[in-house]
PDB file of C-alpha atoms and ligand atoms in Angstrom:
ATOM      1  CA  MET X   1      10.320  14.786 -12.248  1.00  0.00           C
ATOM      2  CA  SER X   2      11.695  16.948  -9.492  1.00  0.00           C
ATOM      3  CA  ASP X   3      12.755  15.979  -6.012  1.00  0.00           C
ATOM      4  CA  ARG X   4       9.648  17.551  -4.561  1.00  0.00           C
ATOM      5  CA  LEU X   5       6.153  16.836  -5.853  1.00  0.00           C
ATOM      6  CA  THR X   6       3.429  19.481  -5.894  1.00  0.00           C
ATOM      7  CA  VAL X   7      -0.103  18.622  -4.800  1.00  0.00           C
ATOM      8  CA  ASP X   8      -1.066  18.004  -8.445  1.00  0.00           C
ATOM      9  CA  GLN X   9       1.953  15.775  -9.073  1.00  0.00           C
ATOM     10  CA  THR X  10       1.250  13.810  -5.889  1.00  0.00           C
ATOM     11  CA  LYS X  11      -2.332  13.381  -7.029  1.00  0.00           C
ATOM     12  CA  ALA X  12      -1.057  12.029 -10.369  1.00  0.00           C
ATOM     13  CA  ALA X  13       1.140   9.503  -8.535  1.00  0.00           C
ATOM     14  CA  LEU X  14      -1.814   8.354  -6.401  1.00  0.00           C
ATOM     15  CA  VAL X  15      -4.023   8.032  -9.489  1.00  0.00           C
ATOM     16  CA  ALA X  16      -1.288   5.936 -11.146  1.00  0.00           C
ATOM     17  CA  ALA X  17      -1.188   3.678  -8.071  1.00  0.00           C
ATOM     18  CA  ALA X  18      -4.976   3.328  -8.198  1.00  0.00           C
ATOM     19  CA  ASP X  19      -4.885   2.509 -11.921  1.00  0.00           C
ATOM     20  CA  ALA X  20      -2.163  -0.089 -11.356  1.00  0.00           C
ATOM     21  CA  ILE X  21      -4.288  -1.843  -8.720  1.00  0.00           C
ATOM     22  CA  ILE X  22      -7.357  -1.755 -10.970  1.00  0.00           C
ATOM     23  CA  ALA X  23      -5.286  -3.252 -13.818  1.00  0.00           C
ATOM     24  CA  SER X  24      -4.053  -6.002 -11.458  1.00  0.00           C
ATOM     25  CA  THR X  25      -7.499  -7.104 -10.274  1.00  0.00           C
ATOM     26  CA  GLU X  26      -7.163 -10.581 -11.776  1.00  0.00           C
ATOM     27  CA  ARG X  27      -3.662 -11.160 -10.408  1.00  0.00           C
ATOM     28  CA  LEU X  28      -4.827 -10.136  -6.918  1.00  0.00           C
ATOM     29  CA  THR X  29      -7.962 -12.281  -7.206  1.00  0.00           C
ATOM     30  CA  LYS X  30      -5.840 -15.328  -8.068  1.00  0.00           C
ATOM     31  CA  ALA X  31      -3.450 -14.634  -5.190  1.00  0.00           C
ATOM     32  CA  ASP X  32      -6.351 -14.431  -2.727  1.00  0.00           C
ATOM     33  CA  GLN X  33      -8.029 -17.525  -4.217  1.00  0.00           C
ATOM     34  CA  ALA X  34      -4.867 -19.474  -3.386  1.00  0.00           C
ATOM     35  CA  ILE X  35      -4.807 -18.639   0.325  1.00  0.00           C
ATOM     36  CA  GLY X  36      -7.978 -16.646   1.082  1.00  0.00           C
ATOM     37  CA  ASP X  37     -11.487 -16.161  -0.245  1.00  0.00           C
ATOM     38  CA  GLY X  38     -10.670 -14.524  -3.565  1.00  0.00           C
ATOM     39  CA  ASP X  39     -12.157 -11.098  -2.876  1.00  0.00           C
ATOM     40  CA  HIS X  40      -8.935  -9.086  -2.538  1.00  0.00           C
ATOM     41  CA  GLY X  41      -8.688  -8.012  -6.193  1.00  0.00           C
ATOM     42  CA  LEU X  42     -12.289  -6.814  -6.484  1.00  0.00           C
ATOM     43  CA  GLY X  43     -12.189  -5.174  -3.066  1.00  0.00           C
ATOM     44  CA  MET X  44      -8.992  -3.259  -3.808  1.00  0.00           C
ATOM     45  CA  ALA X  45     -10.212  -2.270  -7.283  1.00  0.00           C
ATOM     46  CA  ARG X  46     -13.514  -1.020  -5.867  1.00  0.00           C
ATOM     47  CA  GLY X  47     -11.658   1.046  -3.275  1.00  0.00           C
ATOM     48  CA  MET X  48      -9.250   2.496  -5.789  1.00  0.00           C
ATOM     49  CA  LYS X  49     -12.027   3.429  -8.225  1.00  0.00           C
ATOM     50  CA  ALA X  50     -13.769   5.275  -5.401  1.00  0.00           C
ATOM     51  CA  ALA X  51     -10.438   6.866  -4.474  1.00  0.00           C
ATOM     52  CA  LYS X  52      -9.978   8.225  -7.998  1.00  0.00           C
ATOM     53  CA  GLU X  53     -13.477   9.708  -8.006  1.00  0.00           C
ATOM     54  CA  ALA X  54     -12.919  11.283  -4.601  1.00  0.00           C
ATOM     55  CA  LEU X  55      -9.538  12.717  -5.680  1.00  0.00           C
ATOM     56  CA  ASP X  56     -11.272  14.313  -8.650  1.00  0.00           C
ATOM     57  CA  LYS X  57     -14.003  15.890  -6.559  1.00  0.00           C
ATOM     58  CA  LYS X  58     -12.286  16.915  -3.351  1.00  0.00           C
ATOM     59  CA  PRO X  59      -9.968  19.939  -3.329  1.00  0.00           C
ATOM     60  CA  ALA X  60      -6.680  19.370  -1.472  1.00  0.00           C
ATOM     61  CA  ALA X  61      -4.595  22.049   0.210  1.00  0.00           C
ATOM     62  CA  THR X  62      -1.845  19.671   1.327  1.00  0.00           C
ATOM     63  CA  VAL X  63      -0.459  16.394  -0.002  1.00  0.00           C
ATOM     64  CA  GLY X  64      -1.750  14.813   3.212  1.00  0.00           C
ATOM     65  CA  ASP X  65      -5.306  15.750   2.230  1.00  0.00           C
ATOM     66  CA  LEU X  66      -4.898  13.603  -0.894  1.00  0.00           C
ATOM     67  CA  PHE X  67      -3.726  10.562   1.077  1.00  0.00           C
ATOM     68  CA  LYS X  68      -6.595  10.988   3.557  1.00  0.00           C
ATOM     69  CA  THR X  69      -9.096  11.212   0.690  1.00  0.00           C
ATOM     70  CA  VAL X  70      -7.765   7.931  -0.729  1.00  0.00           C
ATOM     71  CA  GLY X  71      -7.839   6.283   2.709  1.00  0.00           C
ATOM     72  CA  MET X  72     -11.407   7.322   3.451  1.00  0.00           C
ATOM     73  CA  ALA X  73     -12.633   6.168   0.033  1.00  0.00           C
ATOM     74  CA  ILE X  74     -11.009   2.752   0.546  1.00  0.00           C
ATOM     75  CA  VAL X  75     -12.393   2.329   4.063  1.00  0.00           C
ATOM     76  CA  SER X  76     -15.925   3.087   2.956  1.00  0.00           C
ATOM     77  CA  THR X  77     -15.973   0.983  -0.238  1.00  0.00           C
ATOM     78  CA  SER X  78     -13.368  -1.832  -0.268  1.00  0.00           C
ATOM     79  CA  GLY X  79     -14.793  -3.995   2.512  1.00  0.00           C
ATOM     80  CA  GLY X  80     -13.010  -7.003   3.989  1.00  0.00           C
ATOM     81  CA  ALA X  81      -9.841  -6.849   6.014  1.00  0.00           C
ATOM     82  CA  SER X  82      -8.068  -4.898   3.316  1.00  0.00           C
ATOM     83  CA  GLY X  83     -10.619  -2.069   3.413  1.00  0.00           C
ATOM     84  CA  ALA X  84      -9.670  -1.381   7.006  1.00  0.00           C
ATOM     85  CA  VAL X  85      -5.976  -2.150   6.537  1.00  0.00           C
ATOM     86  CA  PHE X  86      -5.285  -0.143   3.348  1.00  0.00           C
ATOM     87  CA  GLY X  87      -7.655   2.614   4.413  1.00  0.00           C
ATOM     88  CA  THR X  88      -5.675   2.916   7.633  1.00  0.00           C
ATOM     89  CA  LEU X  89      -2.381   2.911   5.698  1.00  0.00           C
ATOM     90  CA  PHE X  90      -3.348   5.885   3.517  1.00  0.00           C
ATOM     91  CA  THR X  91      -5.111   7.798   6.285  1.00  0.00           C
ATOM     92  CA  GLY X  92      -2.178   7.253   8.647  1.00  0.00           C
ATOM     93  CA  ALA X  93       0.305   8.371   5.980  1.00  0.00           C
ATOM     94  CA  GLY X  94      -1.802  11.457   5.262  1.00  0.00           C
ATOM     95  CA  LYS X  95      -1.776  12.592   8.872  1.00  0.00           C
ATOM     96  CA  VAL X  96       1.924  13.459   8.800  1.00  0.00           C
ATOM     97  CA  LEU X  97       1.942  15.172   5.385  1.00  0.00           C
ATOM     98  CA  ALA X  98       0.914  18.697   6.306  1.00  0.00           C
ATOM     99  CA  ALA X  99       2.894  20.473   3.559  1.00  0.00           C
ATOM    100  CA  ASP X 100       1.839  21.359   0.006  1.00  0.00           C
ATOM    101  CA  THR X 101       4.787  19.396  -1.431  1.00  0.00           C
ATOM    102  CA  LEU X 102       6.057  15.844  -1.009  1.00  0.00           C
ATOM    103  CA  ASP X 103       9.793  15.212  -0.655  1.00  0.00           C
ATOM    104  CA  ALA X 104      11.836  12.115   0.245  1.00  0.00           C
ATOM    105  CA  GLU X 105      11.730  12.939   3.941  1.00  0.00           C
ATOM    106  CA  GLY X 106       7.929  13.245   3.886  1.00  0.00           C
ATOM    107  CA  PHE X 107       7.588  10.065   1.843  1.00  0.00           C
ATOM    108  CA  ALA X 108       9.708   8.077   4.328  1.00  0.00           C
ATOM    109  CA  THR X 109       7.847   9.507   7.327  1.00  0.00           C
ATOM    110  CA  ALA X 110       4.477   8.812   5.700  1.00  0.00           C
ATOM    111  CA  LEU X 111       5.350   5.148   5.077  1.00  0.00           C
ATOM    112  CA  ALA X 112       6.570   4.745   8.666  1.00  0.00           C
ATOM    113  CA  GLU X 113       3.420   6.366  10.077  1.00  0.00           C
ATOM    114  CA  GLY X 114       1.223   4.300   7.756  1.00  0.00           C
ATOM    115  CA  GLN X 115       2.944   1.145   9.011  1.00  0.00           C
ATOM    116  CA  LYS X 116       2.491   2.217  12.631  1.00  0.00           C
ATOM    117  CA  ALA X 117      -1.212   2.902  12.076  1.00  0.00           C
ATOM    118  CA  VAL X 118      -1.783  -0.478  10.380  1.00  0.00           C
ATOM    119  CA  GLN X 119      -0.041  -2.307  13.224  1.00  0.00           C
ATOM    120  CA  ALA X 120      -2.020  -0.401  15.863  1.00  0.00           C
ATOM    121  CA  ARG X 121      -5.274  -1.179  14.096  1.00  0.00           C
ATOM    122  CA  GLY X 122      -4.786  -4.802  13.015  1.00  0.00           C
ATOM    123  CA  LYS X 123      -2.346  -6.046  15.682  1.00  0.00           C
ATOM    124  CA  ALA X 124      -0.256  -8.000  13.157  1.00  0.00           C
ATOM    125  CA  GLU X 125       3.507  -7.605  12.989  1.00  0.00           C
ATOM    126  CA  PRO X 126       6.087  -8.125  10.263  1.00  0.00           C
ATOM    127  CA  GLY X 127       6.643 -11.871   9.842  1.00  0.00           C
ATOM    128  CA  HIS X 128       2.926 -12.746  10.101  1.00  0.00           C
ATOM    129  CA  LYS X 129       2.425 -13.037   6.317  1.00  0.00           C
ATOM    130  CA  THR X 130       0.429  -9.851   5.745  1.00  0.00           C
ATOM    131  CA  MET X 131       0.879  -6.657   3.746  1.00  0.00           C
ATOM    132  CA  LEU X 132       3.152  -5.505   6.592  1.00  0.00           C
ATOM    133  CA  ASP X 133       5.837  -7.840   5.224  1.00  0.00           C
ATOM    134  CA  ALA X 134       6.039  -5.599   2.142  1.00  0.00           C
ATOM    135  CA  LEU X 135       5.264  -2.313   3.901  1.00  0.00           C
ATOM    136  CA  ALA X 136       7.796  -2.558   6.757  1.00  0.00           C
ATOM    137  CA  PRO X 137      10.865  -3.157   4.539  1.00  0.00           C
ATOM    138  CA  ALA X 138       9.584  -0.467   2.153  1.00  0.00           C
ATOM    139  CA  ALA X 139       9.363   2.058   4.987  1.00  0.00           C
ATOM    140  CA  ASP X 140      12.859   1.100   6.155  1.00  0.00           C
ATOM    141  CA  ALA X 141      14.281   1.436   2.618  1.00  0.00           C
ATOM    142  CA  ALA X 142      12.621   4.832   2.104  1.00  0.00           C
ATOM    143  CA  ARG X 143      14.150   6.047   5.359  1.00  0.00           C
ATOM    144  CA  ALA X 144      17.594   4.675   4.457  1.00  0.00           C
ATOM    145  CA  HIS X 145      17.541   6.357   1.033  1.00  0.00           C
ATOM    146  CA  ALA X 146      15.781   9.603   1.975  1.00  0.00           C
ATOM    147  CA  GLY X 147      19.033  11.531   1.661  1.00  0.00           C
ATOM    148  CA  ALA X 148      19.337  10.536  -2.001  1.00  0.00           C
ATOM    149  CA  GLY X 149      16.123  12.306  -3.004  1.00  0.00           C
ATOM    150  CA  LEU X 150      12.544  11.290  -3.738  1.00  0.00           C
ATOM    151  CA  PRO X 151      12.965   9.264  -6.966  1.00  0.00           C
ATOM    152  CA  VAL X 152      15.702   7.110  -5.388  1.00  0.00           C
ATOM    153  CA  ALA X 153      13.823   6.699  -2.102  1.00  0.00           C
ATOM    154  CA  ALA X 154      10.560   5.801  -3.883  1.00  0.00           C
ATOM    155  CA  ARG X 155      12.256   3.214  -6.111  1.00  0.00           C
ATOM    156  CA  ALA X 156      14.136   1.721  -3.144  1.00  0.00           C
ATOM    157  CA  ALA X 157      10.845   1.388  -1.261  1.00  0.00           C
ATOM    158  CA  ALA X 158       9.169  -0.313  -4.233  1.00  0.00           C
ATOM    159  CA  LYS X 159      12.054  -2.760  -4.621  1.00  0.00           C
ATOM    160  CA  ALA X 160      12.092  -3.587  -0.898  1.00  0.00           C
ATOM    161  CA  ALA X 161       8.320  -4.157  -0.992  1.00  0.00           C
ATOM    162  CA  GLU X 162       8.674  -6.564  -3.909  1.00  0.00           C
ATOM    163  CA  GLU X 163      11.392  -8.526  -2.110  1.00  0.00           C
ATOM    164  CA  GLY X 164       9.285  -8.511   1.064  1.00  0.00           C
ATOM    165  CA  ALA X 165       6.221  -9.806  -0.795  1.00  0.00           C
ATOM    166  CA  GLU X 166       8.363 -12.577  -2.297  1.00  0.00           C
ATOM    167  CA  ARG X 167       9.510 -13.596   1.203  1.00  0.00           C
ATOM    168  CA  THR X 168       5.877 -14.037   2.340  1.00  0.00           C
ATOM    169  CA  LYS X 169       5.859 -17.240   0.260  1.00  0.00           C
ATOM    170  CA  ASP X 170       7.958 -18.830   3.008  1.00  0.00           C
ATOM    171  CA  MET X 171       5.734 -17.583   5.840  1.00  0.00           C
ATOM    172  CA  VAL X 172       2.847 -19.247   7.631  1.00  0.00           C
ATOM    173  CA  ALA X 173      -0.015 -16.777   8.088  1.00  0.00           C
ATOM    174  CA  GLN X 174      -0.945 -15.715  11.599  1.00  0.00           C
ATOM    175  CA  PHE X 175      -3.534 -13.100  10.675  1.00  0.00           C
ATOM    176  CA  GLY X 176      -6.375 -12.863   8.217  1.00  0.00           C
ATOM    177  CA  ARG X 177      -8.111 -15.785   6.525  1.00  0.00           C
ATOM    178  CA  ALA X 178      -4.895 -17.550   5.485  1.00  0.00           C
ATOM    179  CA  ARG X 179      -4.082 -18.370   9.104  1.00  0.00           C
ATOM    180  CA  THR X 180      -6.596 -21.216   9.035  1.00  0.00           C
ATOM    181  CA  LEU X 181      -4.577 -22.846   6.224  1.00  0.00           C
ATOM    182  CA  GLY X 182      -1.416 -23.256   8.284  1.00  0.00           C
ATOM    183  CA  ASP X 183       1.360 -24.853   6.226  1.00  0.00           C
ATOM    184  CA  ARG X 184      -0.873 -25.031   3.137  1.00  0.00           C
ATOM    185  CA  ALA X 185      -0.279 -21.310   2.570  1.00  0.00           C
ATOM    186  CA  LEU X 186       3.442 -22.015   2.139  1.00  0.00           C
ATOM    187  CA  GLY X 187       4.651 -21.289  -1.389  1.00  0.00           C
ATOM    188  CA  HIS X 188       1.964 -18.649  -1.967  1.00  0.00           C
ATOM    189  CA  PRO X 189       2.653 -14.934  -1.495  1.00  0.00           C
ATOM    190  CA  ASP X 190       0.335 -12.783   0.609  1.00  0.00           C
ATOM    191  CA  PRO X 191      -2.170 -10.887  -1.599  1.00  0.00           C
ATOM    192  CA  GLY X 192      -2.011  -7.701   0.464  1.00  0.00           C
ATOM    193  CA  ALA X 193       1.786  -7.684   0.201  1.00  0.00           C
ATOM    194  CA  ILE X 194       1.434  -7.853  -3.593  1.00  0.00           C
ATOM    195  CA  SER X 195      -0.935  -4.866  -3.461  1.00  0.00           C
ATOM    196  CA  VAL X 196       1.627  -2.835  -1.509  1.00  0.00           C
ATOM    197  CA  THR X 197       4.236  -3.679  -4.157  1.00  0.00           C
ATOM    198  CA  ILE X 198       1.938  -2.647  -7.012  1.00  0.00           C
ATOM    199  CA  ILE X 199       1.061   0.654  -5.311  1.00  0.00           C
ATOM    200  CA  LEU X 200       4.683   1.572  -4.545  1.00  0.00           C
ATOM    201  CA  ASP X 201       5.937   0.536  -7.981  1.00  0.00           C
ATOM    202  CA  ALA X 202       3.383   2.747  -9.738  1.00  0.00           C
ATOM    203  CA  PHE X 203       4.126   5.593  -7.349  1.00  0.00           C
ATOM    204  CA  ALA X 204       7.874   5.318  -8.039  1.00  0.00           C
ATOM    205  CA  SER X 205       7.369   5.071 -11.807  1.00  0.00           C
ATOM    206  CA  THR X 206       5.304   8.276 -11.836  1.00  0.00           C
ATOM    207  CA  ILE X 207       7.934  10.096  -9.794  1.00  0.00           C
ATOM    208  CA  GLU X 208      10.690   8.858 -12.118  1.00  0.00           C
ATOM    209  CA  GLY X 209       8.642  10.388 -14.939  1.00  0.00           C
TER     210      GLY X 209
HETATM  211  P1  LIG S 301     -10.354 -10.596   3.692  1.00  0.00           P
HETATM  212  O1  LIG S 301      -9.228 -11.251   4.435  1.00  0.00           O
HETATM  213  O2  LIG S 301     -11.391 -10.014   4.611  1.00  0.00           O
HETATM  214  O3  LIG S 301     -10.919 -11.468   2.615  1.00  0.00           O
HETATM  215  P2  LIG S 301      -8.867  -9.170   1.656  1.00  0.00           P
HETATM  216  O4  LIG S 301      -8.812 -10.458   0.936  1.00  0.00           O
HETATM  217  O5  LIG S 301      -9.348  -8.000   0.897  1.00  0.00           O
HETATM  218  O6  LIG S 301      -9.719  -9.287   2.996  1.00  0.00           O
HETATM  219  O7  LIG S 301      -7.425  -8.794   2.197  1.00  0.00           O
HETATM  220  C1  LIG S 301      -6.553  -9.764   2.686  1.00  0.00           C
HETATM  221  C2  LIG S 301      -5.234  -9.099   3.017  1.00  0.00           C
HETATM  222  O8  LIG S 301      -5.379  -8.222   4.120  1.00  0.00           O
HETATM  223  C3  LIG S 301      -4.169 -10.080   3.418  1.00  0.00           C
HETATM  224  O9  LIG S 301      -3.484 -10.570   2.296  1.00  0.00           O
HETATM  225  C4  LIG S 301      -3.266  -9.278   4.348  1.00  0.00           C
HETATM  226  O10 LIG S 301      -2.185  -8.692   3.635  1.00  0.00           O
HETATM  227  C5  LIG S 301      -4.156  -8.178   4.836  1.00  0.00           C
HETATM  228  N1  LIG S 301      -4.462  -8.329   6.259  1.00  0.00           N
HETATM  229  C6  LIG S 301      -5.397  -9.112   6.838  1.00  0.00           C
HETATM  230  N2  LIG S 301      -5.387  -8.959   8.175  1.00  0.00           N
HETATM  231  C7  LIG S 301      -4.406  -8.068   8.459  1.00  0.00           C
HETATM  232  C8  LIG S 301      -3.877  -7.485   9.668  1.00  0.00           C
HETATM  233  N3  LIG S 301      -4.369  -7.779  10.869  1.00  0.00           N
HETATM  234  N4  LIG S 301      -2.861  -6.589   9.544  1.00  0.00           N
HETATM  235  C9  LIG S 301      -2.362  -6.265   8.337  1.00  0.00           C
HETATM  236  N5  LIG S 301      -2.813  -6.777   7.179  1.00  0.00           N
HETATM  237  C10 LIG S 301      -3.807  -7.667   7.234  1.00  0.00           C
HETATM  238 MG1  LIG S 302      -9.990 -12.041   0.880  1.00  0.00          MG
END
C-alpha cells in the first residue's frame, strides 16, 4: 500500500484492528482473568463490534472522523475501565487527524495525542502496568520512524508495543483492578497492553498490504 492512506484505506485498517480484537477475545479474557476480573476480552470485542457498525453507517470526511467514530462507539458500549481508556485513545487520536489522508507524520502525532488524552483522563503513567506501557513506546517508535514512511512507522510502533506489553510482566500494577494484587500480578502481562499490541499489529499489517 502507499505511504498515504485514503479515508477508505484508513477505514479498512481500523476494521482490521477491530476484527483482530474480536478474534482475540479468548486470549484477552484469559489475560484479564489472571490479574483482573476477566471482562476485558468481551468488553473490547463488544466495543469493536459497535465500532465496525458505526464505521459502516457514518460517513467520514477526514481520517480523524473515522477514529472519533471508533472512540465514541467504544465509550458507549465497552464498559469497564477499558471503555473509557480505549475510547479516549481513539477519540484523542482522531482530534489531530483533520486531513483526508493518513501519513506517517499524522500516525505518529495521533498516537502521541492519544497517549496524552489517556494519561489526562486516567492519571496513570508509563510504568504503572497499564495499556500505556505498550502505547507510550509505540508512540515514541512511530515518531522516531516517521521519516521512513507509514508502513515502516506503523510496523515499528507495533513492534515497540509488543515489547512494551512483554515488559508489563515485570511490573506491579498501580492502576486498575490489578493494583489490589500487588506482587501477585508479577509474571502476567497487562491485558490492555496486549490489546494495544493487537490493534497496532493489525493496523500495520493492513498498511503493509
Ligand atoms: P476493568 O478494569 O474495569 O475490568 P477492563 O478489564 O476492560 O476494565 O480493562 C482493564 C485494562 O484497562 C487494564 O489492563 C489497563 O491496561 C487499562 N487501564 C485501567 N485503568 C487505567 C488507567 N487509569 N489508565 C490507563 N489504562 C488503564
Ligand atoms: Mg477487567
